[in-house]
Coordinates of C-alpha atoms and ligand atoms in Angstrom, one line a residue:
M1 CA 0.0 0.0 0.0
A2 CA 1.2 3.5 -0.8
D3 CA 2.3 5.3 2.3
A4 CA 0.2 8.3 3.5
N5 CA 3.3 10.3 4.1
P6 CA 3.5 12.8 1.2
F7 CA 7.3 12.6 1.1
Q8 CA 7.1 8.9 0.4
D9 CA 5.7 7.4 -2.7
P10 CA 6.9 3.9 -3.7
L11 CA 6.3 4.5 -7.4
R12 CA 8.0 7.9 -7.3
F13 CA 5.3 10.1 -8.9
E14 CA 4.5 12.9 -6.5
R15 CA 7.6 12.7 -4.5
R16 CA 8.5 15.9 -2.7
V17 CA 11.8 16.4 -0.9
P18 CA 11.3 17.9 2.6
P19 CA 13.5 20.7 3.9
C20 CA 16.8 19.3 5.0
A21 CA 20.6 19.7 5.2
I22 CA 23.2 17.3 3.9
V23 CA 26.6 17.0 5.5
I24 CA 29.1 15.5 3.1
F25 CA 32.2 14.1 4.7
G26 CA 35.0 13.9 2.1
A27 CA 33.8 17.0 0.3
N28 CA 37.1 17.6 -1.4
G29 CA 37.1 14.1 -2.9
D30 CA 36.5 12.9 -6.4
L31 CA 33.0 11.5 -5.8
T32 CA 31.7 14.9 -4.5
K33 CA 33.2 16.7 -7.5
R34 CA 32.3 14.3 -10.2
K35 CA 28.9 12.9 -9.0
L36 CA 27.4 14.4 -5.9
L37 CA 27.6 18.1 -6.6
P38 CA 26.5 17.8 -10.3
A39 CA 23.6 15.7 -9.1
L40 CA 22.5 18.2 -6.4
Y41 CA 22.9 21.1 -8.9
R42 CA 20.8 19.3 -11.4
L43 CA 18.1 18.7 -8.8
A44 CA 18.2 22.4 -8.0
Y45 CA 17.9 23.2 -11.7
E46 CA 14.8 21.1 -12.0
R47 CA 13.5 22.5 -8.7
R48 CA 13.4 19.1 -7.2
I49 CA 15.1 20.0 -4.0
P50 CA 13.3 22.6 -1.9
Q51 CA 14.4 26.2 -1.2
N52 CA 14.9 25.1 2.4
F53 CA 18.0 23.2 1.7
A54 CA 21.6 23.4 2.8
M55 CA 24.8 21.4 2.1
V56 CA 27.7 21.4 4.5
G57 CA 30.9 20.1 3.1
N58 CA 33.8 18.8 5.2
S59 CA 37.4 17.9 4.5
R60 CA 40.7 18.7 6.0
T61 CA 41.7 21.4 3.5
P62 CA 41.2 24.9 4.9
M63 CA 38.7 26.9 2.8
S64 CA 36.1 29.6 3.3
D65 CA 32.5 29.1 2.3
E66 CA 33.3 31.3 -0.7
D67 CA 36.3 29.3 -1.8
F68 CA 34.3 26.1 -1.5
R69 CA 31.4 27.5 -3.6
Q70 CA 33.9 28.5 -6.3
K71 CA 35.5 25.1 -6.3
M72 CA 32.1 23.4 -6.5
K73 CA 31.1 25.7 -9.3
E74 CA 34.1 24.6 -11.3
S75 CA 33.4 20.9 -10.7
V76 CA 29.8 21.2 -11.7
Q77 CA 30.7 23.1 -14.9
K78 CA 33.2 20.4 -15.7
F79 CA 31.3 17.3 -14.8
I80 CA 27.7 18.0 -15.4
E81 CA 26.5 15.7 -18.2
N82 CA 23.8 16.2 -20.8
S83 CA 22.6 19.4 -19.1
P84 CA 23.2 23.1 -19.4
F85 CA 24.9 25.2 -16.8
D86 CA 22.6 28.0 -15.8
E87 CA 24.4 30.9 -14.0
S88 CA 21.3 32.2 -12.3
V89 CA 20.3 28.8 -10.9
W90 CA 23.9 28.4 -9.7
E91 CA 23.8 31.8 -8.0
S92 CA 20.9 30.9 -5.8
F93 CA 22.0 27.3 -5.3
E94 CA 25.4 28.3 -4.1
Q95 CA 23.9 30.2 -1.2
T96 CA 23.0 26.8 0.2
L97 CA 26.6 25.6 0.3
Y98 CA 28.7 25.8 3.4
Y99 CA 32.1 24.4 4.4
V100 CA 33.8 23.3 7.5
A101 CA 37.5 22.3 7.5
G102 CA 38.5 19.8 10.1
D103 CA 40.1 16.5 10.9
L104 CA 37.6 13.7 11.4
K105 CA 39.5 12.4 14.4
D106 CA 39.2 15.8 16.2
T107 CA 36.0 16.4 18.2
R108 CA 36.3 20.1 17.4
C109 CA 35.4 19.2 13.8
Y110 CA 32.0 17.9 14.9
Q111 CA 31.4 20.9 17.1
A112 CA 32.1 23.1 14.1
I113 CA 29.7 21.1 11.9
Q114 CA 27.0 21.4 14.5
K115 CA 27.5 25.1 14.6
K116 CA 27.4 25.4 10.8
L117 CA 24.2 23.2 10.7
A118 CA 22.6 25.6 13.2
E119 CA 23.6 28.5 11.1
A120 CA 22.3 26.9 8.0
E121 CA 19.1 26.1 9.7
Q122 CA 18.7 29.7 10.7
Q123 CA 19.4 30.9 7.2
N124 CA 17.8 28.2 5.1
Q125 CA 15.1 26.8 7.4
T126 CA 16.2 23.2 6.9
G127 CA 13.7 22.0 9.4
D128 CA 16.3 20.1 11.5
N129 CA 16.4 17.2 9.1
V130 CA 19.9 16.1 8.5
L131 CA 21.5 13.6 6.1
Y132 CA 25.1 12.6 6.7
Y133 CA 26.9 11.4 3.6
L134 CA 30.1 9.3 4.1
S135 CA 32.3 9.8 1.1
T136 CA 35.6 9.7 2.9
Q137 CA 38.2 6.9 2.7
P138 CA 36.5 3.8 4.2
S139 CA 39.0 3.7 7.1
Y140 CA 37.2 6.8 8.5
Y141 CA 33.7 5.4 8.4
E142 CA 33.9 3.9 11.9
I143 CA 35.4 7.0 13.4
V144 CA 32.8 9.4 11.9
I145 CA 29.9 7.2 12.9
E146 CA 31.2 6.9 16.5
Q147 CA 31.8 10.7 16.7
L148 CA 28.3 11.4 15.4
G149 CA 27.0 9.3 18.2
K150 CA 29.2 10.9 20.8
H151 CA 28.0 14.3 19.8
T152 CA 24.4 13.1 19.8
M153 CA 24.3 14.2 16.1
N154 CA 22.3 11.0 15.4
R155 CA 19.3 12.5 17.1
G156 CA 17.3 15.7 16.9
K157 CA 13.9 17.2 16.4
G158 CA 13.8 16.1 12.7
W159 CA 15.2 13.0 11.1
R160 CA 18.8 11.9 10.9
R161 CA 19.9 9.5 8.1
I162 CA 23.3 8.3 7.0
V163 CA 24.5 7.3 3.5
I164 CA 27.5 5.0 3.4
E165 CA 29.4 4.8 0.2
K166 CA 31.0 1.6 -1.1
P167 CA 33.1 -0.2 -0.3
F168 CA 31.0 -1.4 2.6
G169 CA 33.7 -3.5 4.4
H170 CA 36.7 -5.2 2.9
D171 CA 35.4 -8.7 3.4
L172 CA 32.6 -10.5 5.2
A173 CA 34.0 -10.0 8.7
S174 CA 34.7 -6.3 8.3
A175 CA 31.3 -5.7 6.7
H176 CA 29.6 -7.4 9.6
K177 CA 31.6 -5.4 12.1
L178 CA 30.8 -2.1 10.3
N179 CA 27.1 -3.0 10.3
Q180 CA 27.3 -3.6 14.1
Q181 CA 29.1 -0.4 14.7
T182 CA 26.7 1.6 12.6
H183 CA 23.7 0.1 14.4
E184 CA 25.1 1.3 17.7
V185 CA 24.5 4.8 16.5
F186 CA 21.9 4.6 13.7
P187 CA 19.0 2.1 13.5
E188 CA 18.8 0.1 10.3
E189 CA 15.9 2.2 8.9
D190 CA 18.2 5.3 8.9
V191 CA 21.1 3.6 7.2
Y192 CA 21.4 3.9 3.4
R193 CA 24.2 1.8 1.9
I194 CA 24.6 3.1 -1.6
D195 CA 25.2 1.0 -4.7
H196 CA 24.9 3.4 -7.6
Y197 CA 24.1 0.6 -10.1
L198 CA 20.7 0.2 -8.5
G199 CA 19.9 3.8 -9.2
K200 CA 20.7 3.5 -12.9
E201 CA 17.6 3.9 -15.1
T202 CA 18.5 0.8 -17.1
V203 CA 18.9 -1.3 -13.9
Q204 CA 15.5 -0.1 -12.6
N205 CA 14.1 -0.9 -16.0
I206 CA 14.9 -4.6 -15.5
L207 CA 12.1 -4.7 -13.0
A208 CA 9.8 -2.8 -15.3
F209 CA 10.7 -5.1 -18.1
R210 CA 10.2 -8.3 -16.1
F211 CA 7.2 -7.4 -14.0
G212 CA 5.4 -4.9 -16.2
N213 CA 5.1 -7.3 -19.2
G214 CA 3.3 -10.6 -19.5
I215 CA 5.4 -12.3 -22.2
F216 CA 8.9 -12.5 -20.7
E217 CA 8.4 -13.8 -17.2
P218 CA 7.0 -17.2 -18.2
L219 CA 10.3 -17.9 -20.0
W220 CA 12.4 -16.5 -17.2
N221 CA 13.6 -19.8 -15.7
R222 CA 15.7 -22.9 -16.1
R223 CA 13.3 -24.5 -18.6
Y224 CA 14.0 -21.8 -21.2
V225 CA 17.2 -20.0 -20.2
N226 CA 20.4 -21.8 -21.1
N227 CA 22.9 -19.3 -19.5
V228 CA 23.3 -15.7 -18.5
Q229 CA 26.3 -13.5 -19.1
I230 CA 26.8 -10.3 -17.2
T231 CA 29.6 -8.1 -18.4
A232 CA 30.9 -4.8 -17.0
A233 CA 33.9 -3.8 -19.1
E234 CA 35.8 -0.6 -18.8
S235 CA 38.4 0.6 -21.3
I236 CA 40.0 2.9 -18.7
G237 CA 42.8 1.8 -16.3
V238 CA 42.8 2.8 -12.7
E239 CA 42.9 6.6 -13.4
G240 CA 44.9 7.9 -10.4
R241 CA 43.2 5.5 -8.0
G242 CA 46.0 3.0 -8.0
A243 CA 46.5 3.0 -4.2
Y244 CA 42.8 2.3 -3.6
Y245 CA 42.4 -0.2 -6.4
Q246 CA 45.5 -2.2 -5.4
E247 CA 43.8 -3.0 -2.1
A248 CA 40.4 -3.6 -3.7
G249 CA 40.7 -5.4 -7.0
A250 CA 38.0 -6.1 -9.6
L251 CA 36.1 -8.8 -7.6
R252 CA 35.7 -6.4 -4.6
D253 CA 35.3 -3.2 -6.6
M254 CA 32.6 -4.4 -9.1
I255 CA 31.4 -8.0 -8.5
Q256 CA 30.7 -8.1 -4.8
N257 CA 28.4 -5.1 -5.0
H258 CA 27.3 -3.8 -8.4
L259 CA 27.2 -7.0 -10.4
L260 CA 25.7 -9.3 -7.8
Q261 CA 23.0 -6.7 -7.2
V262 CA 22.4 -6.6 -11.0
M263 CA 22.3 -10.4 -11.0
A264 CA 19.8 -10.3 -8.1
T265 CA 17.6 -7.8 -10.1
V266 CA 17.6 -10.1 -13.1
T267 CA 16.8 -13.3 -11.1
M268 CA 14.7 -12.3 -8.0
E269 CA 11.1 -13.4 -7.6
P270 CA 8.4 -10.8 -8.3
P271 CA 7.7 -8.9 -5.1
T272 CA 4.0 -8.8 -4.3
V273 CA 4.0 -5.1 -3.9
F274 CA 6.6 -2.6 -5.2
D275 CA 7.8 -1.1 -2.0
A276 CA 11.1 -1.0 -0.1
T277 CA 10.4 -4.0 2.2
N278 CA 9.1 -6.4 -0.5
V279 CA 11.6 -5.5 -3.2
R280 CA 14.5 -5.7 -0.8
D281 CA 13.2 -9.0 0.8
E282 CA 13.2 -10.6 -2.7
R283 CA 16.7 -9.3 -3.6
A284 CA 18.1 -10.5 -0.2
K285 CA 16.4 -13.9 -0.7
L286 CA 18.0 -14.3 -4.1
L287 CA 21.5 -13.3 -2.9
R288 CA 21.2 -15.9 -0.1
A289 CA 20.3 -18.5 -2.8
I290 CA 23.6 -18.0 -4.7
R291 CA 25.7 -21.1 -4.2
V292 CA 28.8 -20.4 -2.1
M293 CA 31.8 -22.1 -3.6
K294 CA 33.9 -24.6 -1.7
P295 CA 37.7 -23.7 -1.8
E296 CA 38.4 -26.5 -4.2
Q297 CA 35.8 -25.2 -6.6
V298 CA 37.3 -21.8 -6.9
P299 CA 39.9 -22.6 -9.5
L300 CA 37.1 -24.1 -11.7
Y301 CA 34.6 -21.3 -11.2
A302 CA 36.6 -18.1 -10.8
V303 CA 39.3 -16.4 -12.8
A304 CA 41.6 -13.5 -11.9
G305 CA 43.4 -11.4 -14.4
Q306 CA 45.7 -8.4 -14.4
Y307 CA 46.5 -6.3 -17.5
G308 CA 50.0 -5.8 -18.8
P309 CA 51.4 -3.0 -20.9
A310 CA 50.3 -2.8 -24.6
K311 CA 49.9 -0.5 -27.5
I312 CA 46.3 0.6 -28.0
G313 CA 45.5 2.5 -31.2
G314 CA 49.2 3.3 -31.7
Q315 CA 49.5 4.6 -28.1
Q316 CA 51.6 2.8 -25.5
V317 CA 49.5 2.0 -22.3
P318 CA 51.2 1.1 -19.0
G319 CA 50.4 -2.2 -17.3
F320 CA 48.7 -2.2 -13.9
R321 CA 52.0 -2.7 -12.2
Q322 CA 53.4 0.4 -13.8
E323 CA 50.6 2.6 -12.6
E324 CA 51.2 5.2 -9.9
G325 CA 50.7 3.9 -6.4
V326 CA 50.8 0.3 -7.4
D327 CA 53.3 -2.3 -6.2
P328 CA 55.5 -3.4 -9.1
E329 CA 54.8 -7.0 -8.0
S330 CA 51.1 -6.5 -7.3
Q331 CA 48.9 -9.6 -7.2
T332 CA 45.7 -7.5 -7.5
D333 CA 43.0 -8.6 -10.0
T334 CA 42.1 -5.9 -12.5
Y335 CA 39.9 -8.5 -14.2
A336 CA 37.6 -11.0 -12.4
A337 CA 35.1 -13.5 -13.7
G338 CA 33.0 -16.1 -12.0
T339 CA 30.5 -18.8 -12.7
F340 CA 27.6 -18.6 -10.2
F341 CA 24.6 -20.8 -9.7
V342 CA 21.3 -20.0 -7.9
D343 CA 20.1 -22.9 -5.9
N344 CA 16.4 -22.4 -6.1
W345 CA 13.6 -24.0 -8.2
R346 CA 13.6 -21.3 -10.8
W347 CA 17.3 -21.3 -11.6
A348 CA 18.7 -24.7 -10.6
G349 CA 21.5 -25.6 -13.0
V350 CA 21.7 -22.4 -15.0
P351 CA 25.2 -20.9 -15.1
F352 CA 25.5 -17.2 -14.5
Y353 CA 28.8 -15.9 -15.9
I354 CA 29.9 -12.6 -14.5
R355 CA 33.0 -10.7 -15.6
S356 CA 34.4 -7.3 -15.0
G357 CA 37.7 -5.7 -15.9
K358 CA 39.7 -2.6 -16.5
R359 CA 41.5 -1.9 -19.8
L360 CA 39.2 -4.1 -21.8
P361 CA 38.5 -3.2 -25.4
K362 CA 35.5 -0.9 -24.7
R363 CA 33.2 0.5 -22.0
V364 CA 30.1 -1.6 -22.0
T365 CA 27.8 -3.1 -19.4
D366 CA 25.1 -5.6 -20.4
I367 CA 23.3 -8.7 -19.5
A368 CA 22.8 -11.3 -22.1
I369 CA 20.2 -14.0 -21.5
Q370 CA 20.7 -16.9 -23.9
F371 CA 17.7 -19.2 -24.4
N372 CA 17.7 -22.9 -25.3
A373 CA 17.8 -23.9 -28.9
P374 CA 14.6 -25.3 -30.3
P375 CA 14.2 -29.0 -29.6
L376 CA 14.6 -29.9 -33.3
A377 CA 17.2 -28.1 -35.4
M378 CA 15.2 -28.0 -38.6
F379 CA 17.1 -25.1 -40.3
Q380 CA 20.7 -24.2 -40.9
Q381 CA 22.2 -20.8 -40.4
E382 CA 24.0 -19.2 -43.3
T383 CA 27.5 -18.0 -42.5
R384 CA 30.5 -17.0 -44.6
M385 CA 32.2 -20.3 -43.6
G386 CA 29.1 -22.3 -44.8
P387 CA 26.0 -23.6 -43.0
R388 CA 26.0 -24.3 -39.3
A389 CA 23.6 -24.9 -36.4
P390 CA 21.6 -21.7 -35.8
R391 CA 22.5 -19.4 -33.0
P392 CA 20.0 -19.5 -30.2
N393 CA 17.7 -16.6 -29.1
L394 CA 19.5 -13.9 -27.1
L395 CA 18.0 -11.1 -25.1
V396 CA 20.4 -8.4 -24.3
L397 CA 19.7 -5.8 -21.6
R398 CA 22.1 -3.0 -22.4
I399 CA 22.8 -1.1 -19.2
Q400 CA 25.3 1.4 -20.7
P401 CA 26.5 3.2 -22.8
E402 CA 23.9 2.5 -25.6
E403 CA 21.0 2.0 -23.2
G404 CA 18.3 -0.3 -24.5
I405 CA 17.2 -3.9 -25.0
S406 CA 17.6 -6.2 -28.0
L407 CA 16.2 -9.5 -28.9
R408 CA 18.0 -11.8 -31.4
F409 CA 15.9 -14.3 -33.3
L410 CA 16.2 -16.1 -36.6
S411 CA 14.7 -15.1 -39.8
K412 CA 14.5 -16.6 -43.2
S413 CA 17.2 -15.3 -45.5
P414 CA 15.8 -14.0 -48.8
G415 CA 16.1 -16.6 -51.6
S416 CA 14.9 -19.9 -52.6
G417 CA 16.5 -22.1 -50.0
M418 CA 15.2 -22.4 -46.4
R419 CA 18.3 -20.8 -44.8
V420 CA 18.0 -18.7 -41.6
R421 CA 20.0 -15.7 -40.3
P422 CA 20.0 -14.0 -36.9
V423 CA 18.3 -10.6 -36.9
S424 CA 17.4 -8.3 -34.0
M425 CA 14.5 -6.3 -32.6
D426 CA 15.9 -3.2 -30.8
F427 CA 14.7 -0.8 -28.3
N428 CA 16.8 2.3 -27.7
Y429 CA 16.2 4.6 -24.7
G430 CA 17.4 7.6 -26.6
S431 CA 15.2 7.3 -29.7
S432 CA 12.1 6.0 -27.8
F433 CA 11.9 8.5 -25.1
G434 CA 14.0 11.4 -26.4
E435 CA 14.5 12.9 -23.0
R436 CA 17.3 13.0 -20.5
S437 CA 17.5 10.3 -17.9
P438 CA 18.4 11.3 -14.4
S439 CA 21.8 10.1 -13.2
A440 CA 21.9 7.3 -10.7
Y441 CA 23.0 9.8 -8.0
E442 CA 20.1 12.2 -8.7
T443 CA 17.7 9.3 -8.2
L444 CA 19.4 8.0 -5.1
L445 CA 19.8 11.4 -3.5
V446 CA 16.1 12.2 -3.9
D447 CA 15.3 8.7 -2.5
V448 CA 17.3 9.1 0.6
M449 CA 16.0 12.7 1.2
T450 CA 12.4 11.4 0.9
G451 CA 13.2 8.3 3.1
D452 CA 12.8 5.6 0.4
P453 CA 15.4 2.8 0.8
T454 CA 14.1 0.6 -2.1
L455 CA 17.2 1.1 -4.2
Y456 CA 19.7 1.0 -1.3
T457 CA 21.2 -2.2 0.1
R458 CA 20.3 -3.6 3.5
Q459 CA 22.5 -5.2 6.1
D460 CA 21.5 -8.8 5.1
M461 CA 22.0 -8.1 1.4
V462 CA 25.5 -6.7 1.8
E463 CA 26.5 -9.6 4.1
A464 CA 24.9 -12.2 1.7
S465 CA 26.9 -10.9 -1.2
W466 CA 30.2 -10.8 0.8
K467 CA 29.5 -14.5 1.6
V468 CA 29.4 -15.3 -2.1
V469 CA 32.8 -13.7 -2.9
Q470 CA 34.6 -14.6 0.4
P471 CA 35.8 -18.1 -0.6
I472 CA 37.2 -16.7 -3.8
L473 CA 39.0 -13.9 -2.0
D474 CA 40.4 -16.4 0.5
V475 CA 41.8 -18.7 -2.2
W476 CA 43.2 -15.9 -4.2
Q477 CA 44.8 -14.4 -1.1
N478 CA 47.0 -17.5 -0.8
Q479 CA 47.7 -17.9 -4.5
K480 CA 50.7 -16.6 -6.5
F481 CA 49.4 -15.5 -9.9
N482 CA 51.5 -15.4 -13.0
F483 CA 50.5 -11.8 -13.7
P484 CA 50.1 -9.9 -16.0
N485 CA 48.0 -12.4 -17.9
Y486 CA 46.2 -10.2 -20.4
D487 CA 47.3 -7.3 -22.5
A488 CA 45.6 -3.9 -22.0
G489 CA 42.9 -3.6 -24.7
T490 CA 42.0 -7.3 -24.9
W491 CA 39.0 -9.2 -23.5
G492 CA 40.9 -10.7 -20.5
P493 CA 42.8 -13.8 -19.7
R494 CA 42.6 -17.1 -21.7
E495 CA 41.6 -18.9 -18.4
S496 CA 38.3 -17.0 -18.5
D497 CA 37.4 -18.5 -21.9
E498 CA 38.4 -21.9 -20.7
M499 CA 36.1 -21.5 -17.7
L500 CA 33.1 -21.2 -20.0
A501 CA 34.4 -23.8 -22.4
R502 CA 34.2 -26.4 -19.6
Q503 CA 30.4 -25.8 -19.6
G504 CA 30.3 -25.8 -23.4
H505 CA 29.8 -22.0 -23.6
V506 CA 31.7 -19.0 -25.0
W507 CA 31.8 -15.4 -23.9
R508 CA 29.9 -13.3 -26.4
T509 CA 31.6 -10.1 -27.7
P510 CA 29.4 -7.2 -26.7
Ligands
LIG601 C1 32.8 2.3 -9.0 C2 34.1 1.6 -9.1 O1 32.0 1.8 -8.0 O2 32.1 2.0 -10.3 C3 35.0 2.0 -10.3 O3 34.8 1.8 -7.9 C4 34.2 1.9 -11.5 O4 36.2 1.4 -10.3 C5 32.8 2.5 -11.4 O5 34.9 2.5 -12.6 C6 31.9 2.2 -12.6 O6 30.8 2.9 -12.5 P1 30.0 3.3 -13.9 O7 28.7 4.0 -13.4 O8 30.9 4.3 -14.6 O9 29.8 2.1 -14.6

């Protein structure tokens, strides 16, 4: 049932953001500049955040409010996508930006933030609703949460909520510990663990596609689906994040969170009602149903890779070990792939292949659902090499960059013989809707300000997905890899193709 609260609306029609203030810890960081500020500005441009709004940025660098506003203006101008920069909107928006310099270990920092919040409340009437946004280095999460509790900043006349950026923990044990520490200060309903993939329009559309149509869901099971491939390829390297990435690696950085959430979205059961509890219950149930590998299965079902130097388009690209901040002997995975199974009635026996890597040939994220071949191969497919068994139906959900959906099926080739050829039916977001989609951060910021956690991860979901990757991490930890094992600009290590070949499958080229 829709909630009577006007600020909440599970289907997101009439949603109004209440007066509030956001405190961003890590306001001098990359995420704030590239994603958070452009998203907030865009919401201001569309008048989707109220007049009674304030944002207090914090980092260690000394700056006045004025300096901070100027810095943020430059970031917004640089990073805003598909949207104009409007000087007059900025002029009124920047009046809501404040800054507090301070060390997160120092209690004076929190006192200064409290003072600034009081000042912002006076000037901007933010209604004593406060959202804390943790965008610092993860090693500070625990300290900030504890300090917020010590300064009773977790309570007030209005609401208090906290957004915690990924990575949420470094492994299962640290994620569990962080959950416990967070709960000592904030109850679960006020904790918003962000996974920006869930906010992407195309990921939300998976639910619309599956549960808003009658024709696909009956096929969405082990009887008709042969295998599923989820690819998140990036052509960039580690882009100045060598030090972070060296500790994380591809499995932690992309698969543990984004791609397992995407997989859960593709495979979960339909919720009875589209609301936070029901949607998250189904996602969590699915994540718990993913089979956890035994250590001896890891070499068969998981592959690690690391890129080496290569020439791409005539340009020499360094290998991972040559990147700044990276150990020249690094054993970190810049490519990870896994075969996962869902142990429930719908999916028993269907392999889900997931891969993600840096410095692959292009940037593309998609989900390819391959259906079974028809029971009788009556026709042959024409190819340049001669006739062959026809390619099975394939449904591709294109998450980015060419957002859309396509369905491959066979069609008769013109001519007298009964030869078939694969053709495709395509839906493209751009040409069908012709309007700009909000960025994931715009959607998720409105959600948290209105108190809707549907697209945020819950404690049980985060821990369930760590459980899935933990055995792989443990085995890899004790293994000496012969890295680098793929050249920058290629589709990853040979072992990844071999992993699929063992099940009689091949990676498709997106
Ligand atoms: C982040 C990872 O969570 O997601 C990055 O830390 C990665 O390494 C990024 O590049 C990818 O996000 P998107 O939205 O560009 O696909």
